[in-house]
Structures are given as structure tokens and as C-alpha cells.
């Protein structure tokens, strides 16, 4: 089946689809030795030789998908020039070239997806899809009712107003509180900056769910492959109008998915 050239480049892990379009427009991509600059060009990847700057595309790996319970002290990147621990150090047995779906900062723990499926990643992170991310923050001081209302309505940050959030005060003890907040944006350190905007300092932050997936059964620092039901759900959220079941090459677990489906409905 013929596909757009930029999609093939993204699937091969060369670049995001947007950056792949820039490579094509710059004349850096060739098909069977001929430079292609048309963004709408479609090819059958198996029948042609595609090169970027004269180098052939890397052999496409089978897509794999993992859910990680990230601890603090690991940075969300595939490589670090400063030698710091990365989330990939927590999956040493994975041989495929995977990368995180979005980011959690060094001091934030919780749910992080990792995959080598660039198309799915781009779909889940695209702002128009509004994929929910739920966090539990330990903050000081206890936020006022007015502060909680401001968070639900959106607060002004240096990079603009945030979208409305779902906010729930879970508990308070002395001058500390635990607050659950659900957002669908992905700005840098957004949750911490939102609380700072209403006068609260985040002392600890954990992402408890992403796109309806949770950390149930995944202890801190461990990971598991996604189930077929979870992957189909993510494909739908990523905007695939006719989500297809994962390929037989996808590394996923089998079994009873009723518990997962129930969590999505809650």
C-alpha cells in the first residue's frame, strides 16, 4: 500500500512527521535516487529505495509499546550527554529503539508510555486530540477554594492561558494538601507552574493516569507491555478514524482486558 513519504519517514524513526516534511521540502529525501520535494508524494516503501541525505532508511523495527511507572531521578529522554540516568535505563532488556511519549521532569514520577511507533506518538501528543493526563500533587499551602476554582477555569502563565482543568482536593493536613488535577495540554512543567500561579508550591508530583491507562499492578520502577485493548483505545484517542488491531509483530500482552475496559469507563 502506498503511503505519504513523510509518514514513512516518521514510522522509520527518522523524524517527526512535521520535521520529515521539512526534510522533503529541503530536497534531502530521495526515492530511487531522485530527490522528492512534493509533500503529497506517496510511495510503496517495500518497492523503492528511500534515502535521507544519501543514507538509506534504517530497517523498520516491529512496533513495541510499554507502560512504565517512572521513579524520581530519571530524565525523560532517550540519551543524555551529561551521563544522567534516563528512563530507558529502566528497560534494559528492550532491544528496539524506543522513546518516551511526552515528558515527565526529573522530579516527577508516575505513568509514562514508551514506544517506537512515531505515528501513534504524534497523534497522542497532538493538541487537537486533548488526551487527558491526571496527576496527584502534594502542595503547600493548602489551596483556597478560590485557587481551586481558578485552576478549573484556567490560569494565565507566561506562555498564555491554560485550558480548564478538572481539580479535586483529596486531603489536607496542616499546611499541606493532596490535589488531583487532570489536564490535556502538554506544556513544560505545566502542573507545577499552574499551582505556582495560584500561590502553591508543588512538593511532590505523580502522574497517575494517561489517556485512561493507570498504574494498577505496575510497581514504581517497573514496566509492562500494553494490552491489545489498551493499544486499540490509544489508536482511537490518537485520531485514527478506523482503529486497527495491532500487527502480529506488536509486543503486547494477552489475557482478560475487562479490568482495563472498566477503568476507561470510570
PDB file of C-alpha atoms in Angstrom:
ATOM      1  CA  UNK A   1       0.000   0.000   0.000  1.00  0.00           C
ATOM      2  CA  UNK A   2       1.318   3.421  -0.922  1.00  0.00           C
ATOM      3  CA  UNK A   3       1.768   5.913   1.908  1.00  0.00           C
ATOM      4  CA  UNK A   4       2.862   9.524   2.140  1.00  0.00           C
ATOM      5  CA  UNK A   5       6.599   9.845   2.243  1.00  0.00           C
ATOM      6  CA  UNK A   6       6.626  11.898   5.450  1.00  0.00           C
ATOM      7  CA  UNK A   7       4.615   9.184   7.199  1.00  0.00           C
ATOM      8  CA  UNK A   8       7.113   6.535   6.132  1.00  0.00           C
ATOM      9  CA  UNK A   9       9.992   8.659   7.457  1.00  0.00           C
ATOM     10  CA  UNK A  10       8.205   9.158  10.777  1.00  0.00           C
ATOM     11  CA  UNK A  11       7.456   5.455  11.107  1.00  0.00           C
ATOM     12  CA  UNK A  12      11.113   4.682  10.458  1.00  0.00           C
ATOM     13  CA  UNK A  13      12.084   6.943  13.353  1.00  0.00           C
ATOM     14  CA  UNK A  14      13.952   9.438  11.167  1.00  0.00           C
ATOM     15  CA  UNK A  15      11.994  12.448  12.417  1.00  0.00           C
ATOM     16  CA  UNK A  16       8.545  13.557  13.490  1.00  0.00           C
ATOM     17  CA  UNK A  17       6.114  13.908  10.626  1.00  0.00           C
ATOM     18  CA  UNK A  18       6.409  17.705  10.712  1.00  0.00           C
ATOM     19  CA  UNK A  19      10.207  17.574  10.613  1.00  0.00           C
ATOM     20  CA  UNK A  20      10.033  14.920   7.904  1.00  0.00           C
ATOM     21  CA  UNK A  21       8.059  17.385   5.799  1.00  0.00           C
ATOM     22  CA  UNK A  22      10.867  19.911   6.240  1.00  0.00           C
ATOM     23  CA  UNK A  23      13.418  17.320   5.085  1.00  0.00           C
ATOM     24  CA  UNK A  24      11.349  16.636   1.985  1.00  0.00           C
ATOM     25  CA  UNK A  25      10.806  20.326   1.201  1.00  0.00           C
ATOM     26  CA  UNK A  26      14.562  20.885   1.511  1.00  0.00           C
ATOM     27  CA  UNK A  27      15.241  18.225  -1.119  1.00  0.00           C
ATOM     28  CA  UNK A  28      17.091  15.979   1.318  1.00  0.00           C
ATOM     29  CA  UNK A  29      14.912  12.919   0.671  1.00  0.00           C
ATOM     30  CA  UNK A  30      15.296  10.794  -2.446  1.00  0.00           C
ATOM     31  CA  UNK A  31      13.332   7.851  -3.837  1.00  0.00           C
ATOM     32  CA  UNK A  32      15.336   5.528  -6.080  1.00  0.00           C
ATOM     33  CA  UNK A  33      17.977   8.230  -6.393  1.00  0.00           C
ATOM     34  CA  UNK A  34      15.574  11.032  -7.360  1.00  0.00           C
ATOM     35  CA  UNK A  35      15.071  13.932  -4.941  1.00  0.00           C
ATOM     36  CA  UNK A  36      11.449  14.385  -3.895  1.00  0.00           C
ATOM     37  CA  UNK A  37      10.178  17.807  -2.798  1.00  0.00           C
ATOM     38  CA  UNK A  38       6.436  17.212  -3.133  1.00  0.00           C
ATOM     39  CA  UNK A  39       4.855  16.775   0.310  1.00  0.00           C
ATOM     40  CA  UNK A  40       1.949  14.783  -1.090  1.00  0.00           C
ATOM     41  CA  UNK A  41       4.155  12.183  -2.743  1.00  0.00           C
ATOM     42  CA  UNK A  42       3.150   8.583  -1.991  1.00  0.00           C
ATOM     43  CA  UNK A  43       5.324   5.501  -2.402  1.00  0.00           C
ATOM     44  CA  UNK A  44       5.289   1.805  -1.602  1.00  0.00           C
ATOM     45  CA  UNK A  45       8.120   1.594   0.910  1.00  0.00           C
ATOM     46  CA  UNK A  46       8.823  -2.062   0.190  1.00  0.00           C
ATOM     47  CA  UNK A  47       9.286  -1.447  -3.538  1.00  0.00           C
ATOM     48  CA  UNK A  48      11.610   1.589  -3.523  1.00  0.00           C
ATOM     49  CA  UNK A  49      14.896   2.735  -2.022  1.00  0.00           C
ATOM     50  CA  UNK A  50      14.404   5.777   0.184  1.00  0.00           C
ATOM     51  CA  UNK A  51      17.388   7.805   1.365  1.00  0.00           C
ATOM     52  CA  UNK A  52      17.840  10.880   3.566  1.00  0.00           C
ATOM     53  CA  UNK A  53      20.993  12.864   2.837  1.00  0.00           C
ATOM     54  CA  UNK A  54      22.137   9.881   0.801  1.00  0.00           C
ATOM     55  CA  UNK A  55      21.699   7.387   3.637  1.00  0.00           C
ATOM     56  CA  UNK A  56      19.057   4.632   3.387  1.00  0.00           C
ATOM     57  CA  UNK A  57      16.305   4.438   5.959  1.00  0.00           C
ATOM     58  CA  UNK A  58      17.069   2.157   8.898  1.00  0.00           C
ATOM     59  CA  UNK A  59      15.349  -1.190   8.780  1.00  0.00           C
ATOM     60  CA  UNK A  60      11.932  -0.709  10.314  1.00  0.00           C
ATOM     61  CA  UNK A  61      11.544  -2.454  13.655  1.00  0.00           C
ATOM     62  CA  UNK A  62       8.400  -4.146  14.860  1.00  0.00           C
ATOM     63  CA  UNK A  63       6.376  -1.687  16.902  1.00  0.00           C
ATOM     64  CA  UNK A  64       6.512  -2.190  20.661  1.00  0.00           C
ATOM     65  CA  UNK A  65       4.562  -0.425  23.396  1.00  0.00           C
ATOM     66  CA  UNK A  66       5.327  -0.192  27.128  1.00  0.00           C
ATOM     67  CA  UNK A  67       3.804   1.424  30.197  1.00  0.00           C
ATOM     68  CA  UNK A  68       6.407   2.486  32.780  1.00  0.00           C
ATOM     69  CA  UNK A  69       5.969   3.609  36.382  1.00  0.00           C
ATOM     70  CA  UNK A  70       8.749   6.197  36.361  1.00  0.00           C
ATOM     71  CA  UNK A  71      10.514   6.940  39.671  1.00  0.00           C
ATOM     72  CA  UNK A  72      12.041  10.306  40.506  1.00  0.00           C
ATOM     73  CA  UNK A  73      15.642  10.835  39.472  1.00  0.00           C
ATOM     74  CA  UNK A  74      15.318   9.703  35.847  1.00  0.00           C
ATOM     75  CA  UNK A  75      15.116  12.124  32.955  1.00  0.00           C
ATOM     76  CA  UNK A  76      12.610  11.561  30.172  1.00  0.00           C
ATOM     77  CA  UNK A  77      14.850  11.254  27.150  1.00  0.00           C
ATOM     78  CA  UNK A  78      16.471   8.506  25.138  1.00  0.00           C
ATOM     79  CA  UNK A  79      20.039   9.798  25.613  1.00  0.00           C
ATOM     80  CA  UNK A  80      21.748  12.313  27.866  1.00  0.00           C
ATOM     81  CA  UNK A  81      25.077  13.942  27.022  1.00  0.00           C
ATOM     82  CA  UNK A  82      25.709  14.615  30.724  1.00  0.00           C
ATOM     83  CA  UNK A  83      25.516  10.957  31.701  1.00  0.00           C
ATOM     84  CA  UNK A  84      22.400  11.250  33.836  1.00  0.00           C
ATOM     85  CA  UNK A  85      20.058   8.298  34.282  1.00  0.00           C
ATOM     86  CA  UNK A  86      17.286   8.147  31.669  1.00  0.00           C
ATOM     87  CA  UNK A  87      14.000   6.270  31.617  1.00  0.00           C
ATOM     88  CA  UNK A  88      15.495   3.850  29.093  1.00  0.00           C
ATOM     89  CA  UNK A  89      17.840   2.612  31.833  1.00  0.00           C
ATOM     90  CA  UNK A  90      14.708   1.096  33.401  1.00  0.00           C
ATOM     91  CA  UNK A  91      14.035  -1.087  30.340  1.00  0.00           C
ATOM     92  CA  UNK A  92      17.471  -2.644  29.685  1.00  0.00           C
ATOM     93  CA  UNK A  93      16.075  -5.775  28.053  1.00  0.00           C
ATOM     94  CA  UNK A  94      14.247  -3.846  25.304  1.00  0.00           C
ATOM     95  CA  UNK A  95      16.363  -4.001  22.149  1.00  0.00           C
ATOM     96  CA  UNK A  96      14.175  -1.813  19.948  1.00  0.00           C
ATOM     97  CA  UNK A  97      14.897   1.908  19.700  1.00  0.00           C
ATOM     98  CA  UNK A  98      12.050   3.237  21.836  1.00  0.00           C
ATOM     99  CA  UNK A  99      11.413   6.759  23.094  1.00  0.00           C
ATOM    100  CA  UNK A 100       9.019   8.389  25.575  1.00  0.00           C
ATOM    101  CA  UNK A 101       5.567   9.628  24.650  1.00  0.00           C
ATOM    102  CA  UNK A 102       5.754  13.138  26.089  1.00  0.00           C
ATOM    103  CA  UNK A 103       7.783  14.107  29.124  1.00  0.00           C
ATOM    104  CA  UNK A 104       7.877  13.902  32.908  1.00  0.00           C
ATOM    105  CA  UNK A 105      10.514  16.056  34.579  1.00  0.00           C
ATOM    106  CA  UNK A 106      13.295  14.620  36.705  1.00  0.00           C
ATOM    107  CA  UNK A 107      11.408  15.089  39.992  1.00  0.00           C
ATOM    108  CA  UNK A 108       8.041  13.855  38.717  1.00  0.00           C
ATOM    109  CA  UNK A 109       7.108  10.202  38.935  1.00  0.00           C
ATOM    110  CA  UNK A 110       4.347   8.081  37.510  1.00  0.00           C
ATOM    111  CA  UNK A 111       2.907   6.803  34.275  1.00  0.00           C
ATOM    112  CA  UNK A 112       4.946   7.156  31.097  1.00  0.00           C
ATOM    113  CA  UNK A 113       4.429   5.394  27.773  1.00  0.00           C
ATOM    114  CA  UNK A 114       7.368   4.379  25.595  1.00  0.00           C
ATOM    115  CA  UNK A 115       7.234   3.122  22.021  1.00  0.00           C
ATOM    116  CA  UNK A 116       8.906   3.203  18.622  1.00  0.00           C
ATOM    117  CA  UNK A 117       5.593   3.990  16.896  1.00  0.00           C
ATOM    118  CA  UNK A 118       6.076   7.586  15.775  1.00  0.00           C
ATOM    119  CA  UNK A 119       2.641   7.907  14.193  1.00  0.00           C
ATOM    120  CA  UNK A 120       0.827   6.889  17.376  1.00  0.00           C
ATOM    121  CA  UNK A 121       3.088   9.140  19.457  1.00  0.00           C
ATOM    122  CA  UNK A 122       2.392  12.165  17.295  1.00  0.00           C
ATOM    123  CA  UNK A 123      -1.338  11.503  17.436  1.00  0.00           C
ATOM    124  CA  UNK A 124      -1.433  11.188  21.217  1.00  0.00           C
ATOM    125  CA  UNK A 125       0.590  14.369  21.693  1.00  0.00           C
ATOM    126  CA  UNK A 126      -1.234  16.498  19.128  1.00  0.00           C
ATOM    127  CA  UNK A 127      -3.114  19.313  20.937  1.00  0.00           C
ATOM    128  CA  UNK A 128      -6.324  18.771  18.970  1.00  0.00           C
ATOM    129  CA  UNK A 129      -6.741  15.267  20.429  1.00  0.00           C
ATOM    130  CA  UNK A 130      -6.929  16.639  24.008  1.00  0.00           C
ATOM    131  CA  UNK A 131      -5.682  13.434  25.622  1.00  0.00           C
ATOM    132  CA  UNK A 132      -6.224  13.535  29.401  1.00  0.00           C
ATOM    133  CA  UNK A 133      -3.353  13.319  31.872  1.00  0.00           C
ATOM    134  CA  UNK A 134      -4.163  13.037  35.585  1.00  0.00           C
ATOM    135  CA  UNK A 135      -1.714  13.946  38.353  1.00  0.00           C
ATOM    136  CA  UNK A 136      -1.704  13.925  42.139  1.00  0.00           C
ATOM    137  CA  UNK A 137       0.231  16.854  43.599  1.00  0.00           C
ATOM    138  CA  UNK A 138       1.341  17.384  47.184  1.00  0.00           C
ATOM    139  CA  UNK A 139       1.277  21.138  47.635  1.00  0.00           C
ATOM    140  CA  UNK A 140       1.896  23.827  50.235  1.00  0.00           C
ATOM    141  CA  UNK A 141      -0.015  25.716  51.480  1.00  0.00           C
ATOM    142  CA  UNK A 142      -3.491  24.189  51.284  1.00  0.00           C
ATOM    143  CA  UNK A 143      -5.121  25.814  48.254  1.00  0.00           C
ATOM    144  CA  UNK A 144      -8.104  28.019  48.909  1.00  0.00           C
ATOM    145  CA  UNK A 145     -11.443  27.380  47.287  1.00  0.00           C
ATOM    146  CA  UNK A 146     -10.778  30.371  45.076  1.00  0.00           C
ATOM    147  CA  UNK A 147      -7.450  28.901  43.972  1.00  0.00           C
ATOM    148  CA  UNK A 148      -9.105  25.598  43.047  1.00  0.00           C
ATOM    149  CA  UNK A 149     -11.747  27.430  41.037  1.00  0.00           C
ATOM    150  CA  UNK A 150      -9.057  29.357  39.173  1.00  0.00           C
ATOM    151  CA  UNK A 151      -7.373  26.091  38.208  1.00  0.00           C
ATOM    152  CA  UNK A 152     -10.649  24.682  36.882  1.00  0.00           C
ATOM    153  CA  UNK A 153     -11.222  27.799  34.787  1.00  0.00           C
ATOM    154  CA  UNK A 154      -7.631  28.102  33.512  1.00  0.00           C
ATOM    155  CA  UNK A 155      -4.796  30.266  34.770  1.00  0.00           C
ATOM    156  CA  UNK A 156      -2.517  32.695  32.994  1.00  0.00           C
ATOM    157  CA  UNK A 157       1.086  31.527  32.549  1.00  0.00           C
ATOM    158  CA  UNK A 158       3.951  33.254  30.766  1.00  0.00           C
ATOM    159  CA  UNK A 159       3.120  31.240  27.638  1.00  0.00           C
ATOM    160  CA  UNK A 160      -0.610  32.009  27.742  1.00  0.00           C
ATOM    161  CA  UNK A 161      -3.807  30.850  29.399  1.00  0.00           C
ATOM    162  CA  UNK A 162      -4.160  27.185  30.227  1.00  0.00           C
ATOM    163  CA  UNK A 163      -7.236  25.230  29.266  1.00  0.00           C
ATOM    164  CA  UNK A 164      -9.738  24.480  32.039  1.00  0.00           C
ATOM    165  CA  UNK A 165      -8.686  21.592  34.288  1.00  0.00           C
ATOM    166  CA  UNK A 166     -10.535  19.046  36.399  1.00  0.00           C
ATOM    167  CA  UNK A 167      -9.458  19.577  40.010  1.00  0.00           C
ATOM    168  CA  UNK A 168     -10.277  17.723  43.217  1.00  0.00           C
ATOM    169  CA  UNK A 169      -8.962  18.286  46.743  1.00  0.00           C
ATOM    170  CA  UNK A 170      -8.131  14.793  48.018  1.00  0.00           C
ATOM    171  CA  UNK A 171      -6.942  15.597  51.542  1.00  0.00           C
ATOM    172  CA  UNK A 172      -5.325  18.243  53.690  1.00  0.00           C
ATOM    173  CA  UNK A 173      -3.166  18.037  56.811  1.00  0.00           C
ATOM    174  CA  UNK A 174      -1.778  21.130  58.472  1.00  0.00           C
ATOM    175  CA  UNK A 175      -0.320  23.342  55.764  1.00  0.00           C
ATOM    176  CA  UNK A 176      -0.182  20.564  53.138  1.00  0.00           C
ATOM    177  CA  UNK A 177      -2.744  19.172  50.732  1.00  0.00           C
ATOM    178  CA  UNK A 178      -3.044  16.455  48.107  1.00  0.00           C
ATOM    179  CA  UNK A 179      -4.787  17.640  44.963  1.00  0.00           C
ATOM    180  CA  UNK A 180      -5.783  15.649  41.886  1.00  0.00           C
ATOM    181  CA  UNK A 181      -5.661  17.579  38.623  1.00  0.00           C
ATOM    182  CA  UNK A 182      -6.466  16.476  35.077  1.00  0.00           C
ATOM    183  CA  UNK A 183      -5.203  18.438  32.085  1.00  0.00           C
ATOM    184  CA  UNK A 184      -4.991  17.723  28.367  1.00  0.00           C
ATOM    185  CA  UNK A 185      -2.211  20.109  27.421  1.00  0.00           C
ATOM    186  CA  UNK A 186       1.481  19.240  27.440  1.00  0.00           C
ATOM    187  CA  UNK A 187       3.414  22.401  28.245  1.00  0.00           C
ATOM    188  CA  UNK A 188       6.770  22.246  30.017  1.00  0.00           C
ATOM    189  CA  UNK A 189       6.324  21.758  33.787  1.00  0.00           C
ATOM    190  CA  UNK A 190       2.721  22.834  33.334  1.00  0.00           C
ATOM    191  CA  UNK A 191       1.188  21.415  36.517  1.00  0.00           C
ATOM    192  CA  UNK A 192       3.911  22.902  38.724  1.00  0.00           C
ATOM    193  CA  UNK A 193       3.514  26.284  37.039  1.00  0.00           C
ATOM    194  CA  UNK A 194      -0.273  26.189  37.344  1.00  0.00           C
ATOM    195  CA  UNK A 195      -0.079  25.646  41.095  1.00  0.00           C
ATOM    196  CA  UNK A 196       2.571  28.346  41.405  1.00  0.00           C
ATOM    197  CA  UNK A 197       0.192  30.737  39.637  1.00  0.00           C
ATOM    198  CA  UNK A 198      -2.372  30.250  42.427  1.00  0.00           C
ATOM    199  CA  UNK A 199       0.195  30.553  45.231  1.00  0.00           C
ATOM    200  CA  UNK A 200       1.012  26.891  45.878  1.00  0.00           C
ATOM    201  CA  UNK A 201       4.382  25.131  45.790  1.00  0.00           C
ATOM    202  CA  UNK A 202       4.415  21.547  44.494  1.00  0.00           C
ATOM    203  CA  UNK A 203       6.429  19.350  46.859  1.00  0.00           C
ATOM    204  CA  UNK A 204       5.770  16.080  45.051  1.00  0.00           C
ATOM    205  CA  UNK A 205       4.071  15.221  41.775  1.00  0.00           C
ATOM    206  CA  UNK A 206       2.901  11.921  40.317  1.00  0.00           C
ATOM    207  CA  UNK A 207       1.099  11.198  37.064  1.00  0.00           C
ATOM    208  CA  UNK A 208      -1.480   8.568  37.952  1.00  0.00           C
ATOM    209  CA  UNK A 209      -3.057   8.116  34.521  1.00  0.00           C
ATOM    210  CA  UNK A 210      -2.566   8.933  30.858  1.00  0.00           C
ATOM    211  CA  UNK A 211      -5.279   8.513  28.229  1.00  0.00           C
ATOM    212  CA  UNK A 212      -7.297   6.414  30.672  1.00  0.00           C
ATOM    213  CA  UNK A 213      -4.447   3.992  31.403  1.00  0.00           C
ATOM    214  CA  UNK A 214      -3.409   3.628  35.034  1.00  0.00           C
ATOM    215  CA  UNK A 215      -0.518   2.297  37.103  1.00  0.00           C
ATOM    216  CA  UNK A 216      -2.528  -0.586  38.553  1.00  0.00           C
ATOM    217  CA  UNK A 217      -0.249  -3.591  39.013  1.00  0.00           C
ATOM    218  CA  UNK A 218       2.912  -1.729  37.964  1.00  0.00           C
ATOM    219  CA  UNK A 219       5.205  -1.006  40.950  1.00  0.00           C
ATOM    220  CA  UNK A 220       7.484   2.021  40.884  1.00  0.00           C
ATOM    221  CA  UNK A 221      10.451   1.491  38.574  1.00  0.00           C
ATOM    222  CA  UNK A 222       8.866  -1.393  36.653  1.00  0.00           C
ATOM    223  CA  UNK A 223       7.062  -1.646  33.329  1.00  0.00           C
ATOM    224  CA  UNK A 224       4.771  -3.863  31.300  1.00  0.00           C
ATOM    225  CA  UNK A 225       3.732  -4.176  27.642  1.00  0.00           C
ATOM    226  CA  UNK A 226       0.387  -2.723  26.639  1.00  0.00           C
ATOM    227  CA  UNK A 227      -2.588  -4.981  26.085  1.00  0.00           C
ATOM    228  CA  UNK A 228      -4.423  -5.236  22.784  1.00  0.00           C
ATOM    229  CA  UNK A 229      -7.411  -3.412  24.277  1.00  0.00           C
ATOM    230  CA  UNK A 230      -5.219  -0.572  25.543  1.00  0.00           C
ATOM    231  CA  UNK A 231      -3.478  -0.183  22.210  1.00  0.00           C
ATOM    232  CA  UNK A 232      -6.773  -0.087  20.319  1.00  0.00           C
ATOM    233  CA  UNK A 233      -8.005   2.552  22.777  1.00  0.00           C
ATOM    234  CA  UNK A 234      -4.889   4.679  22.261  1.00  0.00           C
ATOM    235  CA  UNK A 235      -5.241   4.438  18.484  1.00  0.00           C
ATOM    236  CA  UNK A 236      -8.769   5.763  18.745  1.00  0.00           C
ATOM    237  CA  UNK A 237      -7.714   8.629  21.022  1.00  0.00           C
ATOM    238  CA  UNK A 238      -4.879   9.471  18.614  1.00  0.00           C
ATOM    239  CA  UNK A 239      -7.447  10.222  15.951  1.00  0.00           C
ATOM    240  CA  UNK A 240      -7.363   7.094  13.838  1.00  0.00           C
ATOM    241  CA  UNK A 241     -10.879   7.077  12.410  1.00  0.00           C
ATOM    242  CA  UNK A 242     -10.837   3.311  11.899  1.00  0.00           C
ATOM    243  CA  UNK A 243      -8.548   1.957  14.583  1.00  0.00           C
ATOM    244  CA  UNK A 244      -6.976  -1.303  13.509  1.00  0.00           C
ATOM    245  CA  UNK A 245      -5.910  -4.110  15.807  1.00  0.00           C
ATOM    246  CA  UNK A 246      -2.172  -4.148  16.425  1.00  0.00           C
ATOM    247  CA  UNK A 247       0.010  -6.023  13.979  1.00  0.00           C
ATOM    248  CA  UNK A 248       1.078  -9.501  14.931  1.00  0.00           C
ATOM    249  CA  UNK A 249       4.584  -8.086  15.392  1.00  0.00           C
ATOM    250  CA  UNK A 250       3.474  -5.697  18.141  1.00  0.00           C
ATOM    251  CA  UNK A 251       4.824  -6.691  21.536  1.00  0.00           C
ATOM    252  CA  UNK A 252       1.688  -6.729  23.670  1.00  0.00           C
ATOM    253  CA  UNK A 253       0.320  -8.909  26.379  1.00  0.00           C
ATOM    254  CA  UNK A 254      -2.759 -11.069  26.159  1.00  0.00           C
ATOM    255  CA  UNK A 255      -5.396 -12.045  28.634  1.00  0.00           C
ATOM    256  CA  UNK A 256      -8.560 -10.674  30.164  1.00  0.00           C
ATOM    257  CA  UNK A 257      -8.977  -6.965  29.403  1.00  0.00           C
ATOM    258  CA  UNK A 258     -12.205  -6.439  31.319  1.00  0.00           C
ATOM    259  CA  UNK A 259     -10.476  -4.580  34.146  1.00  0.00           C
ATOM    260  CA  UNK A 260      -8.831  -2.169  31.754  1.00  0.00           C
ATOM    261  CA  UNK A 261     -12.063  -1.511  29.900  1.00  0.00           C
ATOM    262  CA  UNK A 262     -13.818  -0.827  33.177  1.00  0.00           C
ATOM    263  CA  UNK A 263     -11.224   1.752  34.168  1.00  0.00           C
ATOM    264  CA  UNK A 264     -11.750   3.614  30.890  1.00  0.00           C
ATOM    265  CA  UNK A 265     -15.467   3.949  31.626  1.00  0.00           C
ATOM    266  CA  UNK A 266     -14.981   5.287  35.143  1.00  0.00           C
TER     267      UNK A 266
END
